[in-house]
Short mmCIF file of C-alpha atoms in Angstrom, two decimals:
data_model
loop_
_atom_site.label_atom_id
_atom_site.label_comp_id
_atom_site.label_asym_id
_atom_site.label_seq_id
_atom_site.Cartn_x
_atom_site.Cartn_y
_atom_site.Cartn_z
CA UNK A 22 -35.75 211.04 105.17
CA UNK A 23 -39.28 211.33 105.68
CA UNK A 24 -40.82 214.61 104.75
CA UNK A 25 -43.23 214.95 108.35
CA UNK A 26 -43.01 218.39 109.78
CA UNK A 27 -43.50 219.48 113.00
CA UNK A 28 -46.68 221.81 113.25
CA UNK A 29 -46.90 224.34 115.22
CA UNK A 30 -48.49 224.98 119.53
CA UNK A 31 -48.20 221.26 119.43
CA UNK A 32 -48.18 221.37 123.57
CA UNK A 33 -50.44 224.15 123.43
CA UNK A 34 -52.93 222.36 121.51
CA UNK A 35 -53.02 219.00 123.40
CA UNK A 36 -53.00 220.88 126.70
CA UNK A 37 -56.24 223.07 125.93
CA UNK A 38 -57.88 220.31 123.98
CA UNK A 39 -57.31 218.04 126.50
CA UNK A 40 -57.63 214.91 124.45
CA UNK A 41 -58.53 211.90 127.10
CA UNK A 42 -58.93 208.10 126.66
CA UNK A 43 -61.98 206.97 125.23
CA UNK A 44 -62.90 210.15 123.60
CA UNK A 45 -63.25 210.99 120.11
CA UNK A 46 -61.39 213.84 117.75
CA UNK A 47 -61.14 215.23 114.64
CA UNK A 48 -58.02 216.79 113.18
CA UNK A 49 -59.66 218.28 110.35
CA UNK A 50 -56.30 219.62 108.68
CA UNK A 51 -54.62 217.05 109.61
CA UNK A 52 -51.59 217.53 107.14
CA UNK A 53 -48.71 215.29 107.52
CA UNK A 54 -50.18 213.83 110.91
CA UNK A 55 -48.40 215.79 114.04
CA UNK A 56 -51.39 217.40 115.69
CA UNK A 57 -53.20 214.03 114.66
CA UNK A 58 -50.39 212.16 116.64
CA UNK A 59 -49.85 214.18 119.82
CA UNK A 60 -53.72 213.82 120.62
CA UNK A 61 -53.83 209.78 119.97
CA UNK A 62 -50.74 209.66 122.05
CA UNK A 63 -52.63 211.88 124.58
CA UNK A 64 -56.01 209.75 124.26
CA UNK A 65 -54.66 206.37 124.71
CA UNK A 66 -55.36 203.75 124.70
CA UNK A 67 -58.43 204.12 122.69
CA UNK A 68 -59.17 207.48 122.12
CA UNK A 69 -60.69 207.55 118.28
CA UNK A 70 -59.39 210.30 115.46
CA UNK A 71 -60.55 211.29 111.88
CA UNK A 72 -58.33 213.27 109.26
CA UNK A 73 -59.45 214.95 107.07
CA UNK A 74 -57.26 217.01 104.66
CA UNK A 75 -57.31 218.26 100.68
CA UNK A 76 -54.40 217.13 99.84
CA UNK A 77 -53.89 213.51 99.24
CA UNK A 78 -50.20 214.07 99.48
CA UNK A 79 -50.26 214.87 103.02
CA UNK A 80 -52.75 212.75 103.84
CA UNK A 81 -50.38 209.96 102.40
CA UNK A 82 -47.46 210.68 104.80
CA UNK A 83 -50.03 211.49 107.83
CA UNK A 84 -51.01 207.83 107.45
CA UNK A 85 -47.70 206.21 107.15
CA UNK A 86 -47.00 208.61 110.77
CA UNK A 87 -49.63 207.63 112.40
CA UNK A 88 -49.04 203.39 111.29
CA UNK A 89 -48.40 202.60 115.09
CA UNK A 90 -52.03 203.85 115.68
CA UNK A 91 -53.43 201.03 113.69
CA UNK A 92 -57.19 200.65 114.84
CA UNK A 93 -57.28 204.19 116.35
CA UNK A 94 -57.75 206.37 113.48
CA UNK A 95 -59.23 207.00 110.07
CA UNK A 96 -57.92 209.83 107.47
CA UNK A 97 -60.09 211.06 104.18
CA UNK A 98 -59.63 213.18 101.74
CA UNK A 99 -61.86 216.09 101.77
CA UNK A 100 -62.63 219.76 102.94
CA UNK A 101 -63.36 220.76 107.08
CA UNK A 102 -66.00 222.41 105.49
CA UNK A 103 -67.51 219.32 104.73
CA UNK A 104 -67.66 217.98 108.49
CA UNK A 105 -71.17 217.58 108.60
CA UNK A 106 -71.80 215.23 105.26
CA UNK A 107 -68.96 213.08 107.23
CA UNK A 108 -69.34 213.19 110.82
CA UNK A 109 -72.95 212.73 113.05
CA UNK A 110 -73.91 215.78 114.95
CA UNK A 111 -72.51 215.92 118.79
CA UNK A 112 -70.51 212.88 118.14
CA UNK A 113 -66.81 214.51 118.92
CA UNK A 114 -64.86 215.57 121.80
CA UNK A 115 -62.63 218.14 120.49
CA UNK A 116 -62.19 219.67 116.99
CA UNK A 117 -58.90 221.23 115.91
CA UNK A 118 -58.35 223.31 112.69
CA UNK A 119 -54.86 224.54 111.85
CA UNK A 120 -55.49 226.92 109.06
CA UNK A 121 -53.32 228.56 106.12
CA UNK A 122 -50.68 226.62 104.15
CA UNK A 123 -48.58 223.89 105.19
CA UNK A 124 -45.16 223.44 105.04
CA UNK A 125 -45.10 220.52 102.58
CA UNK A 126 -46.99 223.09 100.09
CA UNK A 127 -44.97 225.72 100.61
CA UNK A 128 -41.27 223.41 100.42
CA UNK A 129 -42.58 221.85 96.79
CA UNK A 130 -41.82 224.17 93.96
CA UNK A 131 -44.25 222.42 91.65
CA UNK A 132 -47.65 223.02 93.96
CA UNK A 133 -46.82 226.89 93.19
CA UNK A 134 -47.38 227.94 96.74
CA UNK A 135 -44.00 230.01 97.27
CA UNK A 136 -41.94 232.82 95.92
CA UNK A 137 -39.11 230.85 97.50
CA UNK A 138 -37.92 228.94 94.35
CA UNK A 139 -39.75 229.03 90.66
CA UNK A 140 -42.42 226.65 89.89
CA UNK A 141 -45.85 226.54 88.29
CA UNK A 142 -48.74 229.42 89.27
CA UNK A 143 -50.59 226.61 91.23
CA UNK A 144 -51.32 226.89 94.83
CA UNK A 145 -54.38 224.35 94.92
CA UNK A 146 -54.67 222.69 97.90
CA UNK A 147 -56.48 219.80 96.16
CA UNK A 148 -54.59 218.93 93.25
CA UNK A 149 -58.07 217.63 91.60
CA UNK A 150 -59.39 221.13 91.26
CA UNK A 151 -59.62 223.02 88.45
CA UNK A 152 -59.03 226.45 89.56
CA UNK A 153 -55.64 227.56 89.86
CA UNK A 154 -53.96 230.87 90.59
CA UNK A 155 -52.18 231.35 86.80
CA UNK A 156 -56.17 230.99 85.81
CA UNK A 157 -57.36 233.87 88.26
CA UNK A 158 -54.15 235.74 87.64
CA UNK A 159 -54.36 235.47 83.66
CA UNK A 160 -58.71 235.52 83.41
CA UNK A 161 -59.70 238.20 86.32
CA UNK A 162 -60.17 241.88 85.11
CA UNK A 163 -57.54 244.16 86.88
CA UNK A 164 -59.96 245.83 89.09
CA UNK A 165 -60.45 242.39 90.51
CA UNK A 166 -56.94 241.45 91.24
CA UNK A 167 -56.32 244.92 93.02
CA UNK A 168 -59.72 244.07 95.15
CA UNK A 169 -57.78 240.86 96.11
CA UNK A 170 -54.77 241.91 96.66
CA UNK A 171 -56.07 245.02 98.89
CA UNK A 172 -58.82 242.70 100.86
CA UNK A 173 -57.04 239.73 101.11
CA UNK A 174 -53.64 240.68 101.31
CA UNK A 175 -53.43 244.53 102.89
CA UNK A 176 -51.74 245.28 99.55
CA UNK A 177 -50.95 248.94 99.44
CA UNK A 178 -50.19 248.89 96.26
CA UNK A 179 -52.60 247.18 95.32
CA UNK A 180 -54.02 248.80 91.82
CA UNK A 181 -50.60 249.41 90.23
CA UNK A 182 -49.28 245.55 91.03
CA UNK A 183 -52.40 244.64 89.01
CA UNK A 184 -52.09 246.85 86.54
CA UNK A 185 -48.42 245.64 86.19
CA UNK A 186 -50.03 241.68 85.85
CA UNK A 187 -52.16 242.66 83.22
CA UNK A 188 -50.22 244.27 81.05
CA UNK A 189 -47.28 241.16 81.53
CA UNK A 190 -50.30 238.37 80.49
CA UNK A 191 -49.71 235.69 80.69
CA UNK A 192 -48.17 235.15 83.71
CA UNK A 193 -47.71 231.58 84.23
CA UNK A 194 -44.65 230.94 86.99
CA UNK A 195 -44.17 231.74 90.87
CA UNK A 196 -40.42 233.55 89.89
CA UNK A 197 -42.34 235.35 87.30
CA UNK A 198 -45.15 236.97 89.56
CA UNK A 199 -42.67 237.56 91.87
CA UNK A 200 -40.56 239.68 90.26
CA UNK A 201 -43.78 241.92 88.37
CA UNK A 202 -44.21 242.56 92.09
CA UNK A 203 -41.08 243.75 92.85
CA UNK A 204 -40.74 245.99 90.22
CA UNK A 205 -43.68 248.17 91.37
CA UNK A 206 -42.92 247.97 95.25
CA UNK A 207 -39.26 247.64 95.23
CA UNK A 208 -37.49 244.48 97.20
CA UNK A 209 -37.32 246.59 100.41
CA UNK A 210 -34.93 245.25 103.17
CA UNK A 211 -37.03 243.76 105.78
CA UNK A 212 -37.92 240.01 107.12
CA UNK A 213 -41.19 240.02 105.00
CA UNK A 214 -40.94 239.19 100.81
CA UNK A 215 -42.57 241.79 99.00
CA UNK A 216 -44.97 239.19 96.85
CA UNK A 217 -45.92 237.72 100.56
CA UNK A 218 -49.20 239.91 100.39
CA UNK A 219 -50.05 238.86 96.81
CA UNK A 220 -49.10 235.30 97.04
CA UNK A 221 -51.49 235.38 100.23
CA UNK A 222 -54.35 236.96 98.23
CA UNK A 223 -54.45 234.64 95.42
CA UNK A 224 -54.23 231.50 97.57
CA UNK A 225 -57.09 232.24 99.78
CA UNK A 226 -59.34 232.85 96.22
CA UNK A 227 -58.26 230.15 94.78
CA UNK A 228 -58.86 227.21 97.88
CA UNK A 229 -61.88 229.53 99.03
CA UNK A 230 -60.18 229.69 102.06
CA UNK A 231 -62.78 232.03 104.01
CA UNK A 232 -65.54 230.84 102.28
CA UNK A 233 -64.13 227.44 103.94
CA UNK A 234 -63.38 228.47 107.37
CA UNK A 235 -67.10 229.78 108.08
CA UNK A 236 -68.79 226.92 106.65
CA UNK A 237 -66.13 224.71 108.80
CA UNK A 238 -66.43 226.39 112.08
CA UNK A 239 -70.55 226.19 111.81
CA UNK A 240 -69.89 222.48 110.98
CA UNK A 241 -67.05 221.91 113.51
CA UNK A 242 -69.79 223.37 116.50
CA UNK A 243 -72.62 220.85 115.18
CA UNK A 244 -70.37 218.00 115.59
CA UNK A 245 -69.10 218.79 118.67
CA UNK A 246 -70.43 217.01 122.16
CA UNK A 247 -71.64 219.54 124.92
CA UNK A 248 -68.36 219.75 126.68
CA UNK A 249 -66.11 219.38 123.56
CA UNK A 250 -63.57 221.49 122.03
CA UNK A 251 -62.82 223.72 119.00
CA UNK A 252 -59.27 224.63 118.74
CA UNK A 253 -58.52 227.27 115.46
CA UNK A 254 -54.80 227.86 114.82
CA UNK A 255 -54.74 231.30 112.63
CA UNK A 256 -52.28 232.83 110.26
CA UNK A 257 -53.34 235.68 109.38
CA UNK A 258 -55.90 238.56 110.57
CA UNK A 259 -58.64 237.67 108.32
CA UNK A 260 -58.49 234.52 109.86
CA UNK A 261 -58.71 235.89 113.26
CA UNK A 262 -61.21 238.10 112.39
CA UNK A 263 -63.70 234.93 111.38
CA UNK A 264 -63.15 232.91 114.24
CA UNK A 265 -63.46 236.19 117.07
CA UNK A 266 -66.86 236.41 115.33
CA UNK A 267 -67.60 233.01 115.63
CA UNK A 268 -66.67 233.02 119.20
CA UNK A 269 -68.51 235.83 120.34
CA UNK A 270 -71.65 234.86 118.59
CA UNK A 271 -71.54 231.91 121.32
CA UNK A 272 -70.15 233.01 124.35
CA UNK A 273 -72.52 236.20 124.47
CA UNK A 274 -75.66 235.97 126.88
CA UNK A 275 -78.27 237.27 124.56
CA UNK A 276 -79.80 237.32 121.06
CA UNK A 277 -80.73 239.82 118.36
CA UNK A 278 -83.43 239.43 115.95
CA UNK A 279 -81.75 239.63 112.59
CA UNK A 280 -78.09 240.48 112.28
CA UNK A 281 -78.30 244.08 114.27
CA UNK A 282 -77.09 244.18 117.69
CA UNK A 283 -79.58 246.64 118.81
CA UNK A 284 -79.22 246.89 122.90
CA UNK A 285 -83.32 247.78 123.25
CA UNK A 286 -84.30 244.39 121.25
CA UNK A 287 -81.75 241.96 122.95
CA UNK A 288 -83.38 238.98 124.65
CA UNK A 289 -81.70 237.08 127.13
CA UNK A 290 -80.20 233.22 126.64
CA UNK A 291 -77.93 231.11 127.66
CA UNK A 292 -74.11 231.26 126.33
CA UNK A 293 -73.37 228.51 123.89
CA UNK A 294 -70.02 228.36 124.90
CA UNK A 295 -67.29 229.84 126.50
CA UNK A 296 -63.60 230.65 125.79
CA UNK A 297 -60.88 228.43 127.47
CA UNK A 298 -58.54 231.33 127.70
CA UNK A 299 -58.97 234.68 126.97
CA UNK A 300 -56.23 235.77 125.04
CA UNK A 301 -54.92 233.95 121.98
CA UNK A 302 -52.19 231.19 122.61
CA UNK A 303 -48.87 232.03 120.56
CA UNK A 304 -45.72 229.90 120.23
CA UNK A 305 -43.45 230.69 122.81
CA UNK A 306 -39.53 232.59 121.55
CA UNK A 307 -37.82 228.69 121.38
CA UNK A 308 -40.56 227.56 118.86
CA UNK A 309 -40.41 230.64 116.74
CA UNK A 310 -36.32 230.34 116.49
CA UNK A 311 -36.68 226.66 115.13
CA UNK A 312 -39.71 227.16 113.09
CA UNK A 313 -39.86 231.28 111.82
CA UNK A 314 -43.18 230.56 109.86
CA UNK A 315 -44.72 229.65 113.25
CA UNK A 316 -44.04 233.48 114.26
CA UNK A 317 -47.90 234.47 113.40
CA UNK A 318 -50.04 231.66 114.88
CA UNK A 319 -52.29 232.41 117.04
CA UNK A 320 -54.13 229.84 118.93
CA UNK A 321 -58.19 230.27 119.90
CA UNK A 322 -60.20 227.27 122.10
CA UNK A 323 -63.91 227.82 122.40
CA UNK A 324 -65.75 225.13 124.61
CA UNK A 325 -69.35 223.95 123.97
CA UNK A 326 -71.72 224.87 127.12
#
């Protein structure tokens, strides 16, 4: 059985893309391939794609998906951030990035991504870095961790979960960080896993996973036609918080000098853009009963004026 999973606002995303024939798109996390289908289905006959994605797992089973595209399409291996070195400025039609983990990552024990069953501290995207989260969890000074955990994760608890992960050192499996966490915050009784917040943290340090998104939605914009598309699919509110920025940066009418939005020094300009709807697209109740993890996407379209 092939392991291709269904992402998530596929409908949404090919109705407020609007891929067409002839035009040209980039799936920039592409994963296994479904986004990366819908939108050459969409844009045929000969409507053009690139992939791009980290991990060369996916991007294995995203090409084997997308076989009857032959011609149509070309994956790579690499970071979103790294549009720019890949792609020619104003050369694309739409750009869609579906953020946070995928579900292959999180259903393999051995990448280290869940609390679900016990496996290695991994949770690199790109299996060729170095980085991993047993070397942050085991190296970083406990002041650290509880800055991650509280930034990155809303960890209330923040200081004594740390404090409970350095004294354990070394810490070396999911099941293992898992349970340190538990024993400070209790296993509570709702929907949520009480090492969800943690487990968040230390992925986004160790994949740079904000660090990635602004670099990727500057390069995402530069490649984009006048008229194209940038759809963002968010899991989380830092997430949102990143790409609202973005947005507004572009759709406002004016400009500051500096970073300071100082009303008496604003001088008009043209919007870059504008939003395609105004409210974030979620996934509708039928979605969210076959797929639960799809529950917190939120879907953002900004269009290049």
């Amino acid at each position: 059985m092939k392991r291709w999973h269904q992402p998530v606002l596929v409908e949404e995303v090919v109705g407020l893309l609007a891929p067409r024939p002839g035009g040209r798109y980039v799936d920039a996390t592409v994963g296994t391939g479904g986004h990366a289908e819908a939108i050459l289905q969409a844009s045929a006959p000969d409507g053009w794609l690139w992939g791009f994605d980290r991990d060369p797992e996916a991007l294995a089973l995203a090409q084997e998906r997308l076989a009857p595209f032959a011609g149509r399409f070309e994956l790579q291996k690499g970071n979103y951030a790294d549009l720019l070195m890949k792609l020619a400025p104003e050369s694309c039609d739409g750009v869609l990035l579906d953020l946070g983990v995928s579900s292959l990552q999180l259903e393999t024990p051995d990448r280290g991504f869940s609390f679900q069953a016990d496996g290695p501290l991994d949770m690199r995207m790109d299996p060729a870095q170095r980085l991993t989260a047993a070397d942050l969890v085991n190296s970083a000074s406990e002041e650290e961790l509880a800055r991650w955990f509280w930034e990155l994760g809303g960890e209330r608890r923040s200081r004594a979960i740390a404090r409970a992960i350095v004294r354990a050192r070394p810490v070396t499996r999911t099941a293992q960080l898992a349970e340190l966490v538990c024993a400070v915050v209790g296993r509570g009784g709702g929907a949520r896993h009480p090492a969800t917040r943690v487990f968040q943290a230390l992925r986004i340090v160790v994949n740079d996973e904000l660090g990635s998104l602004e670099r990727g939605l500057e390069a995402a914009w530069r490649v984009l036609k006048p008229g194209g598309r940038l759809a963002v699919i968010t899991f989380h509110s830092l997430e949102v918080r990143l790409v609202k920025a973005f947005g507004r940066e572009r759709v406002r009418d004016y400009e500051c000098p500096g970073d300071v939005d100082v009303p008496e020094l604003r001088r008009p300009r043209p919007p870059q853009a504008r939003w395609v709807t105004r409210k974030a697209v979620v996934p509708r109740a039928a979605e969210v009963e076959a797929n639960p993890r799809s529950r917190s996407a939120q879907l953002r379209v900004l269009e290049k004026v």
